[in-house]
Amino acid sequence: GAVVSQHPSRVICKSGTSVKIECRSLDFQATTMFWYRQFPKQSLMLMATSNEGSKATYEQGVEKDKFLINHASLTLSTLTVTSAHPEDSSFYICSAIRGRNTEAFFGQGTRLTVV
Amino acid sequence: DAKTTQPNSMESNEEEPVHLPCNHSTISGTDYIHWYRQLPSQGPEYVIHGLTSNVNNRMASLAIAEDRKSSTLILHRATLRDAAVYYCIHSRGNDMRFGAGTRLTVKP
């Protein structure tokens, strides 16, 4: 299957700083990328949907000024957690699709710990 | 919101078939049915997807009810490596929202 690479896999940052997470589709062009957050023993919660070259669509309750998403090319999307706080500590996962109704490929996830 | 209903957990014995059910009563005519699975501390992995007809691939089979309001993921011979949380999604184009999923335990 296709490969989606997410980096970093693990990051610890201080409260008040910003963290950028990258999501790359390595062997296909992704028309759409998705960002999720997952807390322990819970399901994935969709944060935003991102199409290349356009602004991301955020889910209700997700602060777009806090979770900045950039999808500048068909192979790269980034999520920046700005002014991180301990409650932002979570497992962040990206996924990408090649087109409508195709299967999604997921990154390995990023474990963010804010201290 | 696209919503699916799955059992919280299921158990299977190794080498035996497993049938994982999913109800998606709000599915529309153009929604595809997707199945993914997730191991601890990893991103989900694609298993299979389909629209109306039953689908087979090297990992599993997908049986879709005639009215499309339910589907069943079939693992033909469960292995210990199949232990995971299995998620069923019905997707309206670019909409990929996850439900609670089914935690599958495989006993040796």
mmCIF file with all atom_site columns, C-alpha atoms in Angstrom:
data_model
loop_
_atom_site.group_PDB
_atom_site.id
_atom_site.type_symbol
_atom_site.label_atom_id
_atom_site.label_alt_id
_atom_site.label_comp_id
_atom_site.label_asym_id
_atom_site.label_entity_id
_atom_site.label_seq_id
_atom_site.pdbx_PDB_ins_code
_atom_site.Cartn_x
_atom_site.Cartn_y
_atom_site.Cartn_z
_atom_site.occupancy
_atom_site.B_iso_or_equiv
_atom_site.pdbx_formal_charge
_atom_site.auth_seq_id
_atom_site.auth_comp_id
_atom_site.auth_asym_id
_atom_site.auth_atom_id
_atom_site.pdbx_PDB_model_num
ATOM 1   C CA . GLY A 1 1   ? 0.000   0.000   0.000  1.00 0.00 ? 1   GLY A CA 1
ATOM 2   C CA . ALA A 1 2   ? 0.882   3.651   -0.190 1.00 0.00 ? 2   ALA A CA 1
ATOM 3   C CA . VAL A 1 3   ? 3.064   5.231   2.459  1.00 0.00 ? 3   VAL A CA 1
ATOM 4   C CA . VAL A 1 4   ? 2.359   8.234   4.635  1.00 0.00 ? 4   VAL A CA 1
ATOM 5   C CA . SER A 1 5   ? 5.211   9.424   6.796  1.00 0.00 ? 5   SER A CA 1
ATOM 6   C CA . GLN A 1 6   ? 4.634   11.515  9.894  1.00 0.00 ? 6   GLN A CA 1
ATOM 7   C CA . HIS A 1 7   ? 7.380   13.326  11.758 1.00 0.00 ? 7   HIS A CA 1
ATOM 8   C CA . PRO A 1 8   ? 8.334   13.523  14.550 1.00 0.00 ? 8   PRO A CA 1
ATOM 9   C CA . SER A 1 9   ? 7.045   10.334  16.121 1.00 0.00 ? 9   SER A CA 1
ATOM 10  C CA . ARG A 1 10  ? 7.504   11.720  19.598 1.00 0.00 ? 10  ARG A CA 1
ATOM 11  C CA . VAL A 1 11  ? 8.036   15.234  20.933 1.00 0.00 ? 11  VAL A CA 1
ATOM 12  C CA . ILE A 1 12  ? 8.208   16.830  24.347 1.00 0.00 ? 12  ILE A CA 1
ATOM 13  C CA . CYS A 1 13  ? 7.856   20.569  24.563 1.00 0.00 ? 13  CYS A CA 1
ATOM 14  C CA . LYS A 1 14  ? 7.508   23.218  27.220 1.00 0.00 ? 14  LYS A CA 1
ATOM 15  C CA . SER A 1 15  ? 4.217   24.871  27.939 1.00 0.00 ? 15  SER A CA 1
ATOM 16  C CA . GLY A 1 16  ? 3.764   28.000  25.831 1.00 0.00 ? 16  GLY A CA 1
ATOM 17  C CA . THR A 1 17  ? 5.933   26.879  22.931 1.00 0.00 ? 17  THR A CA 1
ATOM 18  C CA . SER A 1 18  ? 4.787   25.770  19.481 1.00 0.00 ? 18  SER A CA 1
ATOM 19  C CA . VAL A 1 19  ? 5.282   22.403  17.848 1.00 0.00 ? 19  VAL A CA 1
ATOM 20  C CA . LYS A 1 20  ? 5.088   21.530  14.156 1.00 0.00 ? 20  LYS A CA 1
ATOM 21  C CA . ILE A 1 21  ? 4.154   18.059  12.942 1.00 0.00 ? 21  ILE A CA 1
ATOM 22  C CA . GLU A 1 22  ? 4.735   17.064  9.322  1.00 0.00 ? 22  GLU A CA 1
ATOM 23  C CA . CYS A 1 23  ? 2.739   14.607  7.275  1.00 0.00 ? 23  CYS A CA 1
ATOM 24  C CA . ARG A 1 24  ? 4.047   13.472  3.898  1.00 0.00 ? 24  ARG A CA 1
ATOM 25  C CA . SER A 1 25  ? 2.612   11.149  1.300  1.00 0.00 ? 25  SER A CA 1
ATOM 26  C CA . LEU A 1 26  ? 5.748   9.486   -0.028 1.00 0.00 ? 26  LEU A CA 1
ATOM 27  C CA . ASP A 1 27  ? 4.561   7.738   -3.170 1.00 0.00 ? 27  ASP A CA 1
ATOM 28  C CA . PHE A 1 28  ? 1.311   9.383   -4.181 1.00 0.00 ? 28  PHE A CA 1
ATOM 29  C CA . GLN A 1 29  ? -0.283  12.782  -4.494 1.00 0.00 ? 29  GLN A CA 1
ATOM 30  C CA . ALA A 1 30  ? -2.795  13.391  -1.751 1.00 0.00 ? 30  ALA A CA 1
ATOM 31  C CA . THR A 1 31  ? -5.839  15.382  -2.746 1.00 0.00 ? 31  THR A CA 1
ATOM 32  C CA . THR A 1 32  ? -6.971  15.524  0.851  1.00 0.00 ? 32  THR A CA 1
ATOM 33  C CA . MET A 1 33  ? -5.280  15.077  4.187  1.00 0.00 ? 33  MET A CA 1
ATOM 34  C CA . PHE A 1 34  ? -6.911  14.627  7.570  1.00 0.00 ? 34  PHE A CA 1
ATOM 35  C CA . TRP A 1 35  ? -5.662  15.406  11.058 1.00 0.00 ? 35  TRP A CA 1
ATOM 36  C CA . TYR A 1 36  ? -6.843  13.513  14.114 1.00 0.00 ? 36  TYR A CA 1
ATOM 37  C CA . ARG A 1 37  ? -6.222  13.596  17.819 1.00 0.00 ? 37  ARG A CA 1
ATOM 38  C CA . GLN A 1 38  ? -6.495  10.522  19.990 1.00 0.00 ? 38  GLN A CA 1
ATOM 39  C CA . PHE A 1 39  ? -6.556  10.381  23.779 1.00 0.00 ? 39  PHE A CA 1
ATOM 40  C CA . PRO A 1 40  ? -5.704  7.170   25.651 1.00 0.00 ? 40  PRO A CA 1
ATOM 41  C CA . LYS A 1 41  ? -8.252  4.382   25.197 1.00 0.00 ? 41  LYS A CA 1
ATOM 42  C CA . GLN A 1 42  ? -10.398 6.568   22.957 1.00 0.00 ? 42  GLN A CA 1
ATOM 43  C CA . SER A 1 43  ? -11.118 6.626   19.253 1.00 0.00 ? 43  SER A CA 1
ATOM 44  C CA . LEU A 1 44  ? -9.643  9.039   16.751 1.00 0.00 ? 44  LEU A CA 1
ATOM 45  C CA . MET A 1 45  ? -11.258 12.447  16.768 1.00 0.00 ? 45  MET A CA 1
ATOM 46  C CA . LEU A 1 46  ? -11.205 14.296  13.462 1.00 0.00 ? 46  LEU A CA 1
ATOM 47  C CA . MET A 1 47  ? -9.728  17.767  13.921 1.00 0.00 ? 47  MET A CA 1
ATOM 48  C CA . ALA A 1 48  ? -9.639  19.097  10.392 1.00 0.00 ? 48  ALA A CA 1
ATOM 49  C CA . THR A 1 49  ? -9.757  18.227  6.720  1.00 0.00 ? 49  THR A CA 1
ATOM 50  C CA . SER A 1 50  ? -7.206  19.815  4.451  1.00 0.00 ? 50  SER A CA 1
ATOM 51  C CA . ASN A 1 51  ? -7.198  20.127  0.661  1.00 0.00 ? 51  ASN A CA 1
ATOM 52  C CA . GLU A 1 52  ? -4.066  21.191  -1.168 1.00 0.00 ? 52  GLU A CA 1
ATOM 53  C CA . GLY A 1 53  ? -3.907  24.890  -1.786 1.00 0.00 ? 53  GLY A CA 1
ATOM 54  C CA . SER A 1 54  ? -6.972  25.788  0.213  1.00 0.00 ? 54  SER A CA 1
ATOM 55  C CA . LYS A 1 55  ? -7.768  26.519  3.827  1.00 0.00 ? 55  LYS A CA 1
ATOM 56  C CA . ALA A 1 56  ? -8.430  23.626  6.129  1.00 0.00 ? 56  ALA A CA 1
ATOM 57  C CA . THR A 1 57  ? -11.941 22.858  7.289  1.00 0.00 ? 57  THR A CA 1
ATOM 58  C CA . TYR A 1 58  ? -11.975 22.515  11.055 1.00 0.00 ? 58  TYR A CA 1
ATOM 59  C CA . GLU A 1 59  ? -14.358 20.402  13.062 1.00 0.00 ? 59  GLU A CA 1
ATOM 60  C CA . GLN A 1 60  ? -16.629 22.090  15.555 1.00 0.00 ? 60  GLN A CA 1
ATOM 61  C CA . GLY A 1 61  ? -14.815 22.852  18.778 1.00 0.00 ? 61  GLY A CA 1
ATOM 62  C CA . VAL A 1 62  ? -11.318 22.768  17.274 1.00 0.00 ? 62  VAL A CA 1
ATOM 63  C CA . GLU A 1 63  ? -9.592  26.158  17.510 1.00 0.00 ? 63  GLU A CA 1
ATOM 64  C CA . LYS A 1 64  ? -8.143  27.035  14.131 1.00 0.00 ? 64  LYS A CA 1
ATOM 65  C CA . ASP A 1 65  ? -5.816  29.663  15.622 1.00 0.00 ? 65  ASP A CA 1
ATOM 66  C CA . LYS A 1 66  ? -4.369  27.114  17.991 1.00 0.00 ? 66  LYS A CA 1
ATOM 67  C CA . PHE A 1 67  ? -4.043  24.226  15.551 1.00 0.00 ? 67  PHE A CA 1
ATOM 68  C CA . LEU A 1 68  ? -2.630  25.732  12.366 1.00 0.00 ? 68  LEU A CA 1
ATOM 69  C CA . ILE A 1 69  ? -2.824  23.499  9.338  1.00 0.00 ? 69  ILE A CA 1
ATOM 70  C CA . ASN A 1 70  ? -0.944  24.162  6.131  1.00 0.00 ? 70  ASN A CA 1
ATOM 71  C CA . HIS A 1 71  ? -1.321  21.991  3.036  1.00 0.00 ? 71  HIS A CA 1
ATOM 72  C CA . ALA A 1 72  ? 1.062   23.674  0.647  1.00 0.00 ? 72  ALA A CA 1
ATOM 73  C CA . SER A 1 73  ? 1.616   20.789  -1.751 1.00 0.00 ? 73  SER A CA 1
ATOM 74  C CA . LEU A 1 74  ? 0.039   17.529  -2.820 1.00 0.00 ? 74  LEU A CA 1
ATOM 75  C CA . THR A 1 75  ? 2.497   15.596  -0.681 1.00 0.00 ? 75  THR A CA 1
ATOM 76  C CA . LEU A 1 76  ? 2.879   17.667  2.467  1.00 0.00 ? 76  LEU A CA 1
ATOM 77  C CA . SER A 1 77  ? 0.617   18.924  5.220  1.00 0.00 ? 77  SER A CA 1
ATOM 78  C CA . THR A 1 78  ? 1.722   20.371  8.532  1.00 0.00 ? 78  THR A CA 1
ATOM 79  C CA . LEU A 1 79  ? -0.034  20.809  11.847 1.00 0.00 ? 79  LEU A CA 1
ATOM 80  C CA . THR A 1 80  ? 1.349   23.418  14.225 1.00 0.00 ? 80  THR A CA 1
ATOM 81  C CA . VAL A 1 81  ? 0.171   23.365  17.807 1.00 0.00 ? 81  VAL A CA 1
ATOM 82  C CA . THR A 1 82  ? 0.656   26.938  18.965 1.00 0.00 ? 82  THR A CA 1
ATOM 83  C CA . SER A 1 83  ? 1.177   27.991  22.570 1.00 0.00 ? 83  SER A CA 1
ATOM 84  C CA . ALA A 1 84  ? 0.917   24.391  23.681 1.00 0.00 ? 84  ALA A CA 1
ATOM 85  C CA . HIS A 1 85  ? -0.473  23.541  27.095 1.00 0.00 ? 85  HIS A CA 1
ATOM 86  C CA . PRO A 1 86  ? -0.441  20.258  29.024 1.00 0.00 ? 86  PRO A CA 1
ATOM 87  C CA . GLU A 1 87  ? -4.029  19.540  27.958 1.00 0.00 ? 87  GLU A CA 1
ATOM 88  C CA . ASP A 1 88  ? -2.808  19.482  24.334 1.00 0.00 ? 88  ASP A CA 1
ATOM 89  C CA . SER A 1 89  ? -0.761  16.403  25.150 1.00 0.00 ? 89  SER A CA 1
ATOM 90  C CA . SER A 1 90  ? -2.147  13.668  22.934 1.00 0.00 ? 90  SER A CA 1
ATOM 91  C CA . PHE A 1 91  ? -1.458  11.326  20.033 1.00 0.00 ? 91  PHE A CA 1
ATOM 92  C CA . TYR A 1 92  ? -1.819  13.211  16.748 1.00 0.00 ? 92  TYR A CA 1
ATOM 93  C CA . ILE A 1 93  ? -2.373  11.251  13.542 1.00 0.00 ? 93  ILE A CA 1
ATOM 94  C CA . CYS A 1 94  ? -2.566  12.319  9.927  1.00 0.00 ? 94  CYS A CA 1
ATOM 95  C CA . SER A 1 95  ? -3.991  10.492  6.946  1.00 0.00 ? 95  SER A CA 1
ATOM 96  C CA . ALA A 1 96  ? -4.118  11.082  3.216  1.00 0.00 ? 96  ALA A CA 1
ATOM 97  C CA . ILE A 1 97  ? -6.278  9.982   0.327  1.00 0.00 ? 97  ILE A CA 1
ATOM 98  C CA . ARG A 1 98  ? -5.610  9.997   -3.410 1.00 0.00 ? 98  ARG A CA 1
ATOM 99  C CA . GLY A 1 99  ? -9.139  10.923  -4.373 1.00 0.00 ? 99  GLY A CA 1
ATOM 100 C CA . ARG A 1 100 ? -12.750 10.767  -3.284 1.00 0.00 ? 100 ARG A CA 1
ATOM 101 C CA . ASN A 1 101 ? -13.904 7.378   -2.027 1.00 0.00 ? 101 ASN A CA 1
ATOM 102 C CA . THR A 1 102 ? -10.420 5.907   -2.074 1.00 0.00 ? 102 THR A CA 1
ATOM 103 C CA . GLU A 1 103 ? -8.798  4.298   0.911  1.00 0.00 ? 103 GLU A CA 1
ATOM 104 C CA . ALA A 1 104 ? -6.985  6.413   3.479  1.00 0.00 ? 104 ALA A CA 1
ATOM 105 C CA . PHE A 1 105 ? -3.374  5.857   4.442  1.00 0.00 ? 105 PHE A CA 1
ATOM 106 C CA . PHE A 1 106 ? -2.252  6.887   7.882  1.00 0.00 ? 106 PHE A CA 1
ATOM 107 C CA . GLY A 1 107 ? 0.935   8.213   9.369  1.00 0.00 ? 107 GLY A CA 1
ATOM 108 C CA . GLN A 1 108 ? 2.573   6.517   12.315 1.00 0.00 ? 108 GLN A CA 1
ATOM 109 C CA . GLY A 1 109 ? 1.296   9.171   14.698 1.00 0.00 ? 109 GLY A CA 1
ATOM 110 C CA . THR A 1 110 ? 3.039   11.770  16.857 1.00 0.00 ? 110 THR A CA 1
ATOM 111 C CA . ARG A 1 111 ? 3.011   11.509  20.621 1.00 0.00 ? 111 ARG A CA 1
ATOM 112 C CA . LEU A 1 112 ? 3.025   15.081  21.955 1.00 0.00 ? 112 LEU A CA 1
ATOM 113 C CA . THR A 1 113 ? 3.791   15.700  25.596 1.00 0.00 ? 113 THR A CA 1
ATOM 114 C CA . VAL A 1 114 ? 3.600   19.252  26.902 1.00 0.00 ? 114 VAL A CA 1
ATOM 115 C CA . VAL A 1 115 ? 5.346   19.812  30.210 1.00 0.00 ? 115 VAL A CA 1
ATOM 116 C CA . ASP B 2 1   ? -22.210 13.156  11.230 1.00 0.00 ? 1   ASP B CA 1
ATOM 117 C CA . ALA B 2 2   ? -21.567 9.743   9.778  1.00 0.00 ? 2   ALA B CA 1
ATOM 118 C CA . LYS B 2 3   ? -22.237 7.257   12.580 1.00 0.00 ? 3   LYS B CA 1
ATOM 119 C CA . THR B 2 4   ? -21.589 3.570   12.857 1.00 0.00 ? 4   THR B CA 1
ATOM 120 C CA . THR B 2 5   ? -22.345 1.093   15.616 1.00 0.00 ? 5   THR B CA 1
ATOM 121 C CA . GLN B 2 6   ? -19.992 -1.725  16.485 1.00 0.00 ? 6   GLN B CA 1
ATOM 122 C CA . PRO B 2 7   ? -19.656 -4.082  19.445 1.00 0.00 ? 7   PRO B CA 1
ATOM 123 C CA . ASN B 2 8   ? -17.165 -2.763  21.976 1.00 0.00 ? 8   ASN B CA 1
ATOM 124 C CA . SER B 2 9   ? -15.187 -5.974  22.016 1.00 0.00 ? 9   SER B CA 1
ATOM 125 C CA . MET B 2 10  ? -14.995 -9.443  20.547 1.00 0.00 ? 10  MET B CA 1
ATOM 126 C CA . GLU B 2 11  ? -12.882 -12.501 21.163 1.00 0.00 ? 11  GLU B CA 1
ATOM 127 C CA . SER B 2 12  ? -11.665 -15.103 18.767 1.00 0.00 ? 12  SER B CA 1
ATOM 128 C CA . ASN B 2 13  ? -9.492  -18.172 18.855 1.00 0.00 ? 13  ASN B CA 1
ATOM 129 C CA . GLU B 2 14  ? -6.402  -18.294 16.749 1.00 0.00 ? 14  GLU B CA 1
ATOM 130 C CA . GLU B 2 15  ? -6.843  -19.977 13.344 1.00 0.00 ? 15  GLU B CA 1
ATOM 131 C CA . GLU B 2 16  ? -10.613 -19.514 13.452 1.00 0.00 ? 16  GLU B CA 1
ATOM 132 C CA . PRO B 2 17  ? -12.692 -17.134 11.322 1.00 0.00 ? 17  PRO B CA 1
ATOM 133 C CA . VAL B 2 18  ? -13.876 -13.857 12.809 1.00 0.00 ? 18  VAL B CA 1
ATOM 134 C CA . HIS B 2 19  ? -16.947 -11.908 11.763 1.00 0.00 ? 19  HIS B CA 1
ATOM 135 C CA . LEU B 2 20  ? -16.923 -8.285  12.884 1.00 0.00 ? 20  LEU B CA 1
ATOM 136 C CA . PRO B 2 21  ? -20.303 -6.580  12.445 1.00 0.00 ? 21  PRO B CA 1
ATOM 137 C CA . CYS B 2 22  ? -21.056 -2.926  11.814 1.00 0.00 ? 22  CYS B CA 1
ATOM 138 C CA . ASN B 2 23  ? -24.360 -1.091  11.577 1.00 0.00 ? 23  ASN B CA 1
ATOM 139 C CA . HIS B 2 24  ? -24.490 2.072   9.497  1.00 0.00 ? 24  HIS B CA 1
ATOM 140 C CA . SER B 2 25  ? -28.179 2.849   9.248  1.00 0.00 ? 25  SER B CA 1
ATOM 141 C CA . THR B 2 26  ? -27.595 6.476   8.187  1.00 0.00 ? 26  THR B CA 1
ATOM 142 C CA . ILE B 2 27  ? -25.570 5.515   5.141  1.00 0.00 ? 27  ILE B CA 1
ATOM 143 C CA . SER B 2 28  ? -26.415 7.318   1.915  1.00 0.00 ? 28  SER B CA 1
ATOM 144 C CA . GLY B 2 29  ? -26.310 5.912   -1.583 1.00 0.00 ? 29  GLY B CA 1
ATOM 145 C CA . THR B 2 30  ? -22.891 7.287   -2.417 1.00 0.00 ? 30  THR B CA 1
ATOM 146 C CA . ASP B 2 31  ? -21.128 6.453   0.867  1.00 0.00 ? 31  ASP B CA 1
ATOM 147 C CA . TYR B 2 32  ? -18.386 3.868   0.728  1.00 0.00 ? 32  TYR B CA 1
ATOM 148 C CA . ILE B 2 33  ? -17.903 1.483   3.654  1.00 0.00 ? 33  ILE B CA 1
ATOM 149 C CA . HIS B 2 34  ? -14.346 1.429   4.953  1.00 0.00 ? 34  HIS B CA 1
ATOM 150 C CA . TRP B 2 35  ? -12.649 -0.731  7.548  1.00 0.00 ? 35  TRP B CA 1
ATOM 151 C CA . TYR B 2 36  ? -9.418  0.148   9.303  1.00 0.00 ? 36  TYR B CA 1
ATOM 152 C CA . ARG B 2 37  ? -7.595  -1.380  12.245 1.00 0.00 ? 37  ARG B CA 1
ATOM 153 C CA . GLN B 2 38  ? -5.265  0.089   14.801 1.00 0.00 ? 38  GLN B CA 1
ATOM 154 C CA . LEU B 2 39  ? -2.589  -1.451  16.962 1.00 0.00 ? 39  LEU B CA 1
ATOM 155 C CA . PRO B 2 40  ? -1.563  0.322   20.194 1.00 0.00 ? 40  PRO B CA 1
ATOM 156 C CA . SER B 2 41  ? 0.496   3.472   19.667 1.00 0.00 ? 41  SER B CA 1
ATOM 157 C CA . GLN B 2 42  ? 0.283   3.219   15.884 1.00 0.00 ? 42  GLN B CA 1
ATOM 158 C CA . GLY B 2 43  ? -1.695  4.938   13.188 1.00 0.00 ? 43  GLY B CA 1
ATOM 159 C CA . PRO B 2 44  ? -4.619  2.989   11.742 1.00 0.00 ? 44  PRO B CA 1
ATOM 160 C CA . GLU B 2 45  ? -4.072  0.588   8.882  1.00 0.00 ? 45  GLU B CA 1
ATOM 161 C CA . TYR B 2 46  ? -6.367  0.219   5.885  1.00 0.00 ? 46  TYR B CA 1
ATOM 162 C CA . VAL B 2 47  ? -8.128  -3.148  5.713  1.00 0.00 ? 47  VAL B CA 1
ATOM 163 C CA . ILE B 2 48  ? -10.782 -3.007  3.012  1.00 0.00 ? 48  ILE B CA 1
ATOM 164 C CA . HIS B 2 49  ? -13.530 -0.852  1.530  1.00 0.00 ? 49  HIS B CA 1
ATOM 165 C CA . GLY B 2 50  ? -16.479 -1.216  -0.794 1.00 0.00 ? 50  GLY B CA 1
ATOM 166 C CA . LEU B 2 51  ? -19.716 0.315   -2.049 1.00 0.00 ? 51  LEU B CA 1
ATOM 167 C CA . THR B 2 52  ? -22.319 -2.351  -2.738 1.00 0.00 ? 52  THR B CA 1
ATOM 168 C CA . SER B 2 53  ? -20.764 -5.636  -3.741 1.00 0.00 ? 53  SER B CA 1
ATOM 169 C CA . ASN B 2 54  ? -18.861 -7.916  -1.432 1.00 0.00 ? 54  ASN B CA 1
ATOM 170 C CA . VAL B 2 55  ? -15.126 -7.338  -1.603 1.00 0.00 ? 55  VAL B CA 1
ATOM 171 C CA . ASN B 2 56  ? -12.139 -9.588  -1.014 1.00 0.00 ? 56  ASN B CA 1
ATOM 172 C CA . ASN B 2 57  ? -8.478  -8.800  -0.615 1.00 0.00 ? 57  ASN B CA 1
ATOM 173 C CA . ARG B 2 58  ? -5.461  -10.498 0.879  1.00 0.00 ? 58  ARG B CA 1
ATOM 174 C CA . MET B 2 59  ? -6.319  -9.293  4.371  1.00 0.00 ? 59  MET B CA 1
ATOM 175 C CA . ALA B 2 60  ? -10.054 -9.834  4.658  1.00 0.00 ? 60  ALA B CA 1
ATOM 176 C CA . SER B 2 61  ? -13.462 -9.995  3.062  1.00 0.00 ? 61  SER B CA 1
ATOM 177 C CA . LEU B 2 62  ? -16.210 -7.410  3.317  1.00 0.00 ? 62  LEU B CA 1
ATOM 178 C CA . ALA B 2 63  ? -19.819 -8.541  3.189  1.00 0.00 ? 63  ALA B CA 1
ATOM 179 C CA . ILE B 2 64  ? -22.275 -5.708  2.603  1.00 0.00 ? 64  ILE B CA 1
ATOM 180 C CA . ALA B 2 65  ? -25.966 -6.172  3.316  1.00 0.00 ? 65  ALA B CA 1
ATOM 181 C CA . GLU B 2 66  ? -28.350 -5.699  0.440  1.00 0.00 ? 66  GLU B CA 1
ATOM 182 C CA . ASP B 2 67  ? -29.850 -2.568  2.030  1.00 0.00 ? 67  ASP B CA 1
ATOM 183 C CA . ARG B 2 68  ? -26.304 -1.387  2.870  1.00 0.00 ? 68  ARG B CA 1
ATOM 184 C CA . LYS B 2 69  ? -27.294 -0.565  6.424  1.00 0.00 ? 69  LYS B CA 1
ATOM 185 C CA . SER B 2 70  ? -24.848 -3.064  7.804  1.00 0.00 ? 70  SER B CA 1
ATOM 186 C CA . SER B 2 71  ? -21.666 -4.826  6.860  1.00 0.00 ? 71  SER B CA 1
ATOM 187 C CA . THR B 2 72  ? -19.418 -7.549  8.204  1.00 0.00 ? 72  THR B CA 1
ATOM 188 C CA . LEU B 2 73  ? -15.660 -7.721  8.092  1.00 0.00 ? 73  LEU B CA 1
ATOM 189 C CA . ILE B 2 74  ? -14.484 -11.302 7.819  1.00 0.00 ? 74  ILE B CA 1
ATOM 190 C CA . LEU B 2 75  ? -11.025 -12.429 8.845  1.00 0.00 ? 75  LEU B CA 1
ATOM 191 C CA . HIS B 2 76  ? -10.818 -15.938 7.494  1.00 0.00 ? 76  HIS B CA 1
ATOM 192 C CA . ARG B 2 77  ? -8.200  -17.253 9.909  1.00 0.00 ? 77  ARG B CA 1
ATOM 193 C CA . ALA B 2 78  ? -7.407  -15.052 12.855 1.00 0.00 ? 78  ALA B CA 1
ATOM 194 C CA . THR B 2 79  ? -3.801  -14.793 13.964 1.00 0.00 ? 79  THR B CA 1
ATOM 195 C CA . LEU B 2 80  ? -2.375  -13.181 17.058 1.00 0.00 ? 80  LEU B CA 1
ATOM 196 C CA . ARG B 2 81  ? -1.265  -10.276 14.868 1.00 0.00 ? 81  ARG B CA 1
ATOM 197 C CA . ASP B 2 82  ? -4.901  -9.552  14.039 1.00 0.00 ? 82  ASP B CA 1
ATOM 198 C CA . ALA B 2 83  ? -5.546  -8.408  17.605 1.00 0.00 ? 83  ALA B CA 1
ATOM 199 C CA . ALA B 2 84  ? -6.396  -4.731  17.230 1.00 0.00 ? 84  ALA B CA 1
ATOM 200 C CA . VAL B 2 85  ? -9.205  -2.188  17.349 1.00 0.00 ? 85  VAL B CA 1
ATOM 201 C CA . TYR B 2 86  ? -11.260 -2.423  14.166 1.00 0.00 ? 86  TYR B CA 1
ATOM 202 C CA . TYR B 2 87  ? -13.075 0.648   12.917 1.00 0.00 ? 87  TYR B CA 1
ATOM 203 C CA . CYS B 2 88  ? -15.923 0.757   10.435 1.00 0.00 ? 88  CYS B CA 1
ATOM 204 C CA . ILE B 2 89  ? -16.588 4.064   8.664  1.00 0.00 ? 89  ILE B CA 1
ATOM 205 C CA . HIS B 2 90  ? -19.025 5.122   6.007  1.00 0.00 ? 90  HIS B CA 1
ATOM 206 C CA . SER B 2 91  ? -17.520 7.944   4.078  1.00 0.00 ? 91  SER B CA 1
ATOM 207 C CA . ARG B 2 92  ? -19.257 10.696  2.156  1.00 0.00 ? 92  ARG B CA 1
ATOM 208 C CA . GLY B 2 93  ? -16.483 11.458  -0.251 1.00 0.00 ? 93  GLY B CA 1
ATOM 209 C CA . ASN B 2 94  ? -13.823 13.163  1.827  1.00 0.00 ? 94  ASN B CA 1
ATOM 210 C CA . ASP B 2 95  ? -15.410 12.600  5.221  1.00 0.00 ? 95  ASP B CA 1
ATOM 211 C CA . MET B 2 96  ? -13.463 10.175  7.414  1.00 0.00 ? 96  MET B CA 1
ATOM 212 C CA . ARG B 2 97  ? -14.875 10.169  10.949 1.00 0.00 ? 97  ARG B CA 1
ATOM 213 C CA . PHE B 2 98  ? -14.219 7.294   13.297 1.00 0.00 ? 98  PHE B CA 1
ATOM 214 C CA . GLY B 2 99  ? -16.605 5.641   15.713 1.00 0.00 ? 99  GLY B CA 1
ATOM 215 C CA . ALA B 2 100 ? -15.628 3.757   18.837 1.00 0.00 ? 100 ALA B CA 1
ATOM 216 C CA . GLY B 2 101 ? -14.565 0.574   17.052 1.00 0.00 ? 101 GLY B CA 1
ATOM 217 C CA . THR B 2 102 ? -14.383 -3.065  18.166 1.00 0.00 ? 102 THR B CA 1
ATOM 218 C CA . ARG B 2 103 ? -11.449 -4.331  20.187 1.00 0.00 ? 103 ARG B CA 1
ATOM 219 C CA . LEU B 2 104 ? -10.623 -7.804  18.894 1.00 0.00 ? 104 LEU B CA 1
ATOM 220 C CA . THR B 2 105 ? -8.780  -10.176 21.185 1.00 0.00 ? 105 THR B CA 1
ATOM 221 C CA . VAL B 2 106 ? -7.292  -13.309 19.662 1.00 0.00 ? 106 VAL B CA 1
ATOM 222 C CA . LYS B 2 107 ? -6.630  -16.182 22.004 1.00 0.00 ? 107 LYS B CA 1
ATOM 223 C CA . PRO B 2 108 ? -3.899  -18.690 21.206 1.00 0.00 ? 108 PRO B CA 1
#
